[in-house]
CSV table of C-alpha atoms in Angstrom, one decimal:
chain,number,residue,atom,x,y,z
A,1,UNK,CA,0.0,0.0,0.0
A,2,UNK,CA,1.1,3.7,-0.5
A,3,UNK,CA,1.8,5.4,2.6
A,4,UNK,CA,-0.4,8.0,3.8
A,5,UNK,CA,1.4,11.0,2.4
A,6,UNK,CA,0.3,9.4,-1.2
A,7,UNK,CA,-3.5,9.4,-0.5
A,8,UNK,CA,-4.1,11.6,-3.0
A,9,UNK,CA,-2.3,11.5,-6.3
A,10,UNK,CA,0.6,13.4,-6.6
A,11,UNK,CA,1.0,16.1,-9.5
A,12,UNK,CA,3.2,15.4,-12.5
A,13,UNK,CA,5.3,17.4,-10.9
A,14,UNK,CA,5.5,15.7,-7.9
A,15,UNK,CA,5.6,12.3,-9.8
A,16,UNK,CA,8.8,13.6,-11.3
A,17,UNK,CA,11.0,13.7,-8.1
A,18,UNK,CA,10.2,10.0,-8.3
A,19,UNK,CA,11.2,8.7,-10.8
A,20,UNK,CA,14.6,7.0,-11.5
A,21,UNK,CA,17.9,9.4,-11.7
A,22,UNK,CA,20.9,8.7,-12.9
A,23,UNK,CA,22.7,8.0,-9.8
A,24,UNK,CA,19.9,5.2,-9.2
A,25,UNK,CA,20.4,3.3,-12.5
A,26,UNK,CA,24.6,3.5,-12.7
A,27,UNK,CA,27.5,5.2,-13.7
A,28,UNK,CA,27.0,3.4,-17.4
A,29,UNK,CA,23.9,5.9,-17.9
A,30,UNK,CA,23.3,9.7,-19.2
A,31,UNK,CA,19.8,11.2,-18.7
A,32,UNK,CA,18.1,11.7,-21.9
A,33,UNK,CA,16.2,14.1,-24.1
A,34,UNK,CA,13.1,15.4,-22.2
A,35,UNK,CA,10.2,13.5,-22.4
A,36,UNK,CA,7.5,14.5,-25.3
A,37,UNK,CA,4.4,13.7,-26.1
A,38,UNK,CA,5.1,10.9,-28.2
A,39,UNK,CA,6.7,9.3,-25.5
A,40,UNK,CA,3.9,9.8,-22.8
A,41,UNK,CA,1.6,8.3,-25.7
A,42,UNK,CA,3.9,5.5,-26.3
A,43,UNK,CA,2.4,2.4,-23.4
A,44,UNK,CA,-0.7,2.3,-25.4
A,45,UNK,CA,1.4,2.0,-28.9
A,46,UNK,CA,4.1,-0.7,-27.7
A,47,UNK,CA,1.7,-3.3,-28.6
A,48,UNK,CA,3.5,-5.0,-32.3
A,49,UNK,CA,0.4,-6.6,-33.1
A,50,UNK,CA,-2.4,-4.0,-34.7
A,51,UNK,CA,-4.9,-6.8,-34.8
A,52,UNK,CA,-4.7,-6.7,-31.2
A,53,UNK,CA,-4.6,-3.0,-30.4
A,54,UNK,CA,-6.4,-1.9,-27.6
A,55,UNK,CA,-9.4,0.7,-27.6
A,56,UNK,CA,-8.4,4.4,-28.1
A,57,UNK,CA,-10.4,5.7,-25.1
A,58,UNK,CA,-8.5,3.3,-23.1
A,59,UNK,CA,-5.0,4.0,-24.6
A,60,UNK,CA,-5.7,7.7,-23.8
A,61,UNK,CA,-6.2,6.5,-20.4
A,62,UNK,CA,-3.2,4.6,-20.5
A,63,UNK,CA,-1.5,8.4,-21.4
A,64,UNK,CA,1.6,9.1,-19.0
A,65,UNK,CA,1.4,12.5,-17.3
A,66,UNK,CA,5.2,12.3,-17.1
A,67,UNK,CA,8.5,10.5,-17.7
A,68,UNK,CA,12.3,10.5,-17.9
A,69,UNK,CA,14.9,8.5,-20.3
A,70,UNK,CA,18.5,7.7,-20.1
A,71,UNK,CA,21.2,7.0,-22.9
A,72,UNK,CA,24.2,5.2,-22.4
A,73,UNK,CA,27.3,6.5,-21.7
A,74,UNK,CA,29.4,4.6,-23.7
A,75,UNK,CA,27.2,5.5,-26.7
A,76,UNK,CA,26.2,1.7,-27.5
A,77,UNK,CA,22.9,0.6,-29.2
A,78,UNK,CA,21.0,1.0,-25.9
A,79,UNK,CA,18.2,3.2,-24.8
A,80,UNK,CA,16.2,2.3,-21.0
A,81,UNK,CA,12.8,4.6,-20.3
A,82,UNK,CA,10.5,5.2,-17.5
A,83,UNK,CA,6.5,6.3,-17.3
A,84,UNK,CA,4.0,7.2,-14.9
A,85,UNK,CA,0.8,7.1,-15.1
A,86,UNK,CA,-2.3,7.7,-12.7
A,87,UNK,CA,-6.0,7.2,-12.8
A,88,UNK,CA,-8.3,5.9,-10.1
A,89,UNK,CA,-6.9,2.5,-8.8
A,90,UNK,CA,-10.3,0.2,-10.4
A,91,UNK,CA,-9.6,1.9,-13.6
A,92,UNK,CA,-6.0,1.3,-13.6
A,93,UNK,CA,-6.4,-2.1,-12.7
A,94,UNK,CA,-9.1,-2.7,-15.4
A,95,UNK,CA,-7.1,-0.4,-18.3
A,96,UNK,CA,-3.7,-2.1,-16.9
A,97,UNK,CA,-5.2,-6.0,-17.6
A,98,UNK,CA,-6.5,-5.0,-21.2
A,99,UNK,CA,-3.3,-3.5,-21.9
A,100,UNK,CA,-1.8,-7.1,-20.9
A,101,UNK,CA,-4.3,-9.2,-22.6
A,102,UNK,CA,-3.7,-7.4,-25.7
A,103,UNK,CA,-0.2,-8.2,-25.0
A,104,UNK,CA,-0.7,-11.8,-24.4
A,105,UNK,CA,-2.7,-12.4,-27.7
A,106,UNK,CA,0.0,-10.8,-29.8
A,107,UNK,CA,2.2,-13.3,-27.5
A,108,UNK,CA,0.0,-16.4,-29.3
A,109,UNK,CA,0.6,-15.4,-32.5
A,110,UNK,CA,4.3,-17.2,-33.0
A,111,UNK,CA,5.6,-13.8,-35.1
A,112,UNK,CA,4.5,-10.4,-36.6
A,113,UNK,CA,5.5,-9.5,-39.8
A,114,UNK,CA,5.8,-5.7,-40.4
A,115,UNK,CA,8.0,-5.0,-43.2
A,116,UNK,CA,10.8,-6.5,-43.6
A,117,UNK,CA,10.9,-6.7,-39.7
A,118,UNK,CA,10.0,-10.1,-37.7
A,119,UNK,CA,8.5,-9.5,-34.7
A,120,UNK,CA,8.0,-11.7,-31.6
A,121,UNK,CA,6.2,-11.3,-28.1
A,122,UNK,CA,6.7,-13.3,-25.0
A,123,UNK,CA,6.0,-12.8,-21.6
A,124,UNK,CA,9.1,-12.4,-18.6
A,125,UNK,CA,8.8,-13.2,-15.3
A,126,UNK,CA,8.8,-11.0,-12.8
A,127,UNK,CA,8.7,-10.6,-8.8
A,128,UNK,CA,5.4,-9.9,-7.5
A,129,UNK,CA,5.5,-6.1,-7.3
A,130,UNK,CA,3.4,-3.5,-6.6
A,131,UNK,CA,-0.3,-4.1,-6.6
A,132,UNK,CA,-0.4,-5.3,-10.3
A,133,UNK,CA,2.2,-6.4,-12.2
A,134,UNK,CA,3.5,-7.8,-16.2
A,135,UNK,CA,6.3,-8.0,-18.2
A,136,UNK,CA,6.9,-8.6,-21.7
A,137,UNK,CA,9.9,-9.1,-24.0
A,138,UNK,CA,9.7,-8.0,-27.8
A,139,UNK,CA,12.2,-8.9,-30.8
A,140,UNK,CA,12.4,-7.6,-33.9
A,141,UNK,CA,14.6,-9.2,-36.8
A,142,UNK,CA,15.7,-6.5,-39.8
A,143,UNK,CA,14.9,-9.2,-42.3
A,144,UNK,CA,15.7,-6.7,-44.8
A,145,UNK,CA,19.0,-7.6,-47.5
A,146,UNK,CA,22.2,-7.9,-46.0
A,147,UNK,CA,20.9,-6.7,-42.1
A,148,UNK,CA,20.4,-9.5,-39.2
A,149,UNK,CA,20.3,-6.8,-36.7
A,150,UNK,CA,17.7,-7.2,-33.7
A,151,UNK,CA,15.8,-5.2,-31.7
A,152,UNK,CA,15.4,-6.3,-28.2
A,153,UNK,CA,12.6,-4.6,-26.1
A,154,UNK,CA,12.2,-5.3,-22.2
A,155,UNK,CA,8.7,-3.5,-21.2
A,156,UNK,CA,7.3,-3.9,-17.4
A,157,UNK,CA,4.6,-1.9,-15.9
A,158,UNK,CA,3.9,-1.9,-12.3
A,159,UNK,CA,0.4,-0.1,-10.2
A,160,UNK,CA,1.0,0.9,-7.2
A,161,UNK,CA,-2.6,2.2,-6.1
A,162,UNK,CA,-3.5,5.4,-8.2
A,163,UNK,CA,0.0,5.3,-9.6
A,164,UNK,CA,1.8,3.2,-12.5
A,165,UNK,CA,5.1,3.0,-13.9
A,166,UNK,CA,5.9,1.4,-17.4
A,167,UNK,CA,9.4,1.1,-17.6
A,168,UNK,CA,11.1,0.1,-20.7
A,169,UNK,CA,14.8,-1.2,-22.3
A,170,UNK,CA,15.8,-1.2,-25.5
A,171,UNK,CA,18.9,-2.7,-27.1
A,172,UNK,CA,20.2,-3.0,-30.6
A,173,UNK,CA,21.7,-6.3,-31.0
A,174,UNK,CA,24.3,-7.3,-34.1
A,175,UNK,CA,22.6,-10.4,-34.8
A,176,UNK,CA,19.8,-12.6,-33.2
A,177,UNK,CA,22.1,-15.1,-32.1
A,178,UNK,CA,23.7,-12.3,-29.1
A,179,UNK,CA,22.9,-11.8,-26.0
A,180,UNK,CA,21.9,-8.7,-24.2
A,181,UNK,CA,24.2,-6.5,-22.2
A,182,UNK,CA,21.8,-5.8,-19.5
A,183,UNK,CA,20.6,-9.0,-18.0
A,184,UNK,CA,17.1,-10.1,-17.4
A,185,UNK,CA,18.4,-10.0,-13.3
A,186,UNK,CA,19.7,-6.4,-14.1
A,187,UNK,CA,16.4,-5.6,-15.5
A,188,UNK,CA,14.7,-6.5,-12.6
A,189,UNK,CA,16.9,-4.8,-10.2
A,190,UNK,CA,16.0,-1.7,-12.4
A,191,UNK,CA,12.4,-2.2,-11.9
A,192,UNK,CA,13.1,-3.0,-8.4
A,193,UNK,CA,14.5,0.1,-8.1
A,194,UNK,CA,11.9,2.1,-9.8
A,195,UNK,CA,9.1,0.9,-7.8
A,196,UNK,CA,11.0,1.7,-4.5
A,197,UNK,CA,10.9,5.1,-5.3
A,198,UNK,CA,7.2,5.2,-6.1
A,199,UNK,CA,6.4,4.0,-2.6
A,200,UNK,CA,8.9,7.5,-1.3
């Protein structure tokens, strides 16, 4: 539960003294360009599957009032974001699962074509944080000529009462075969991270 001081929703504003700085996500990390609208839009959009794409009032819904993103340092193929969101806590919860579901159905299909991209959609594990909780992982194959390179995309969102993060990493891999720099572990100790200062 939130303590008593987070009754009543904090501002955007207020919201943004909690999310995650870069002394809380490591020395390998530069804050970002500022959040914009496309970005605050984007929790609704980072479903791959248009078949299953969720309804635009809810999406709006689903609309981060604010947000904050980090580049790496070391200028690598790597980007890591982070959302929040508010709305009553029943609302959430409902707009939260149908943003999931829709998630999970593109997860059934066994790959997206968009282009001459391959896409996949699969569920991580993750802790039981939070009052709500999911995780997904997305890959995307450049099938185009000569390119094998892969988009990997780590998305988790978390409620917390009235209050949500989605919190996102992206990384550019050289071929499908690699493996990630960051860890699914590391990933989790982000999130981790993220919804400990929530709760502040």
């Amino acid at each position: 539960t939130l303590p008593a001081s987070a009754a009543i929703t904090p501002s955007a504003a207020q919201l943004q003294a909690r999310l995650l700085t870069v002394s809380a996500v490591g020395s390998g990390w530069n804050l970002g360009h500022a959040i914009n609208s496309a970005d605050l839009s984007s929790v609704a959009q980072s479903i791959p599957c248009p078949a299953t794409a969720i309804n635009p009032t809810i999406a709006k819904r689903l609309t981060a009032v604010t947000g904050i993103q980090f580049e790496p340092a070391d200028r690598s193929y790597k980007h890591m974001i982070e959302l929040a969101i508010t709305g009553d806590p029943a609302r959430l919860d409902s707009d939260l699962q149908t943003l999931f579901g829709a998630l999970d159905a593109c997860a059934s299909t066994t790959s997206t074509a968009t282009g001459t991209t391959k896409l996949t959609v699969k569920r991580l594990k993750i802790p039981d944080l939070g009052d709500q909780r999911a995780a997904f992982v997305m890959t995307g194959i450049d099938e185009s000529a000569g390119s094998s390179a892969t988009w990997y995309v780590r998305n988790a969102a978390v409620r917390v009462g009235p209050l949500a993060i989605a919190f996102g990493l992206t990384e550019i891999l050289a071929t499908p075969q690699d493996k990630p720099q960051i860890g699914d572990e590391s990933f989790v100790q982000l999130l981790r991270t993220a919804v400990g200062k929530l709760r502040t």
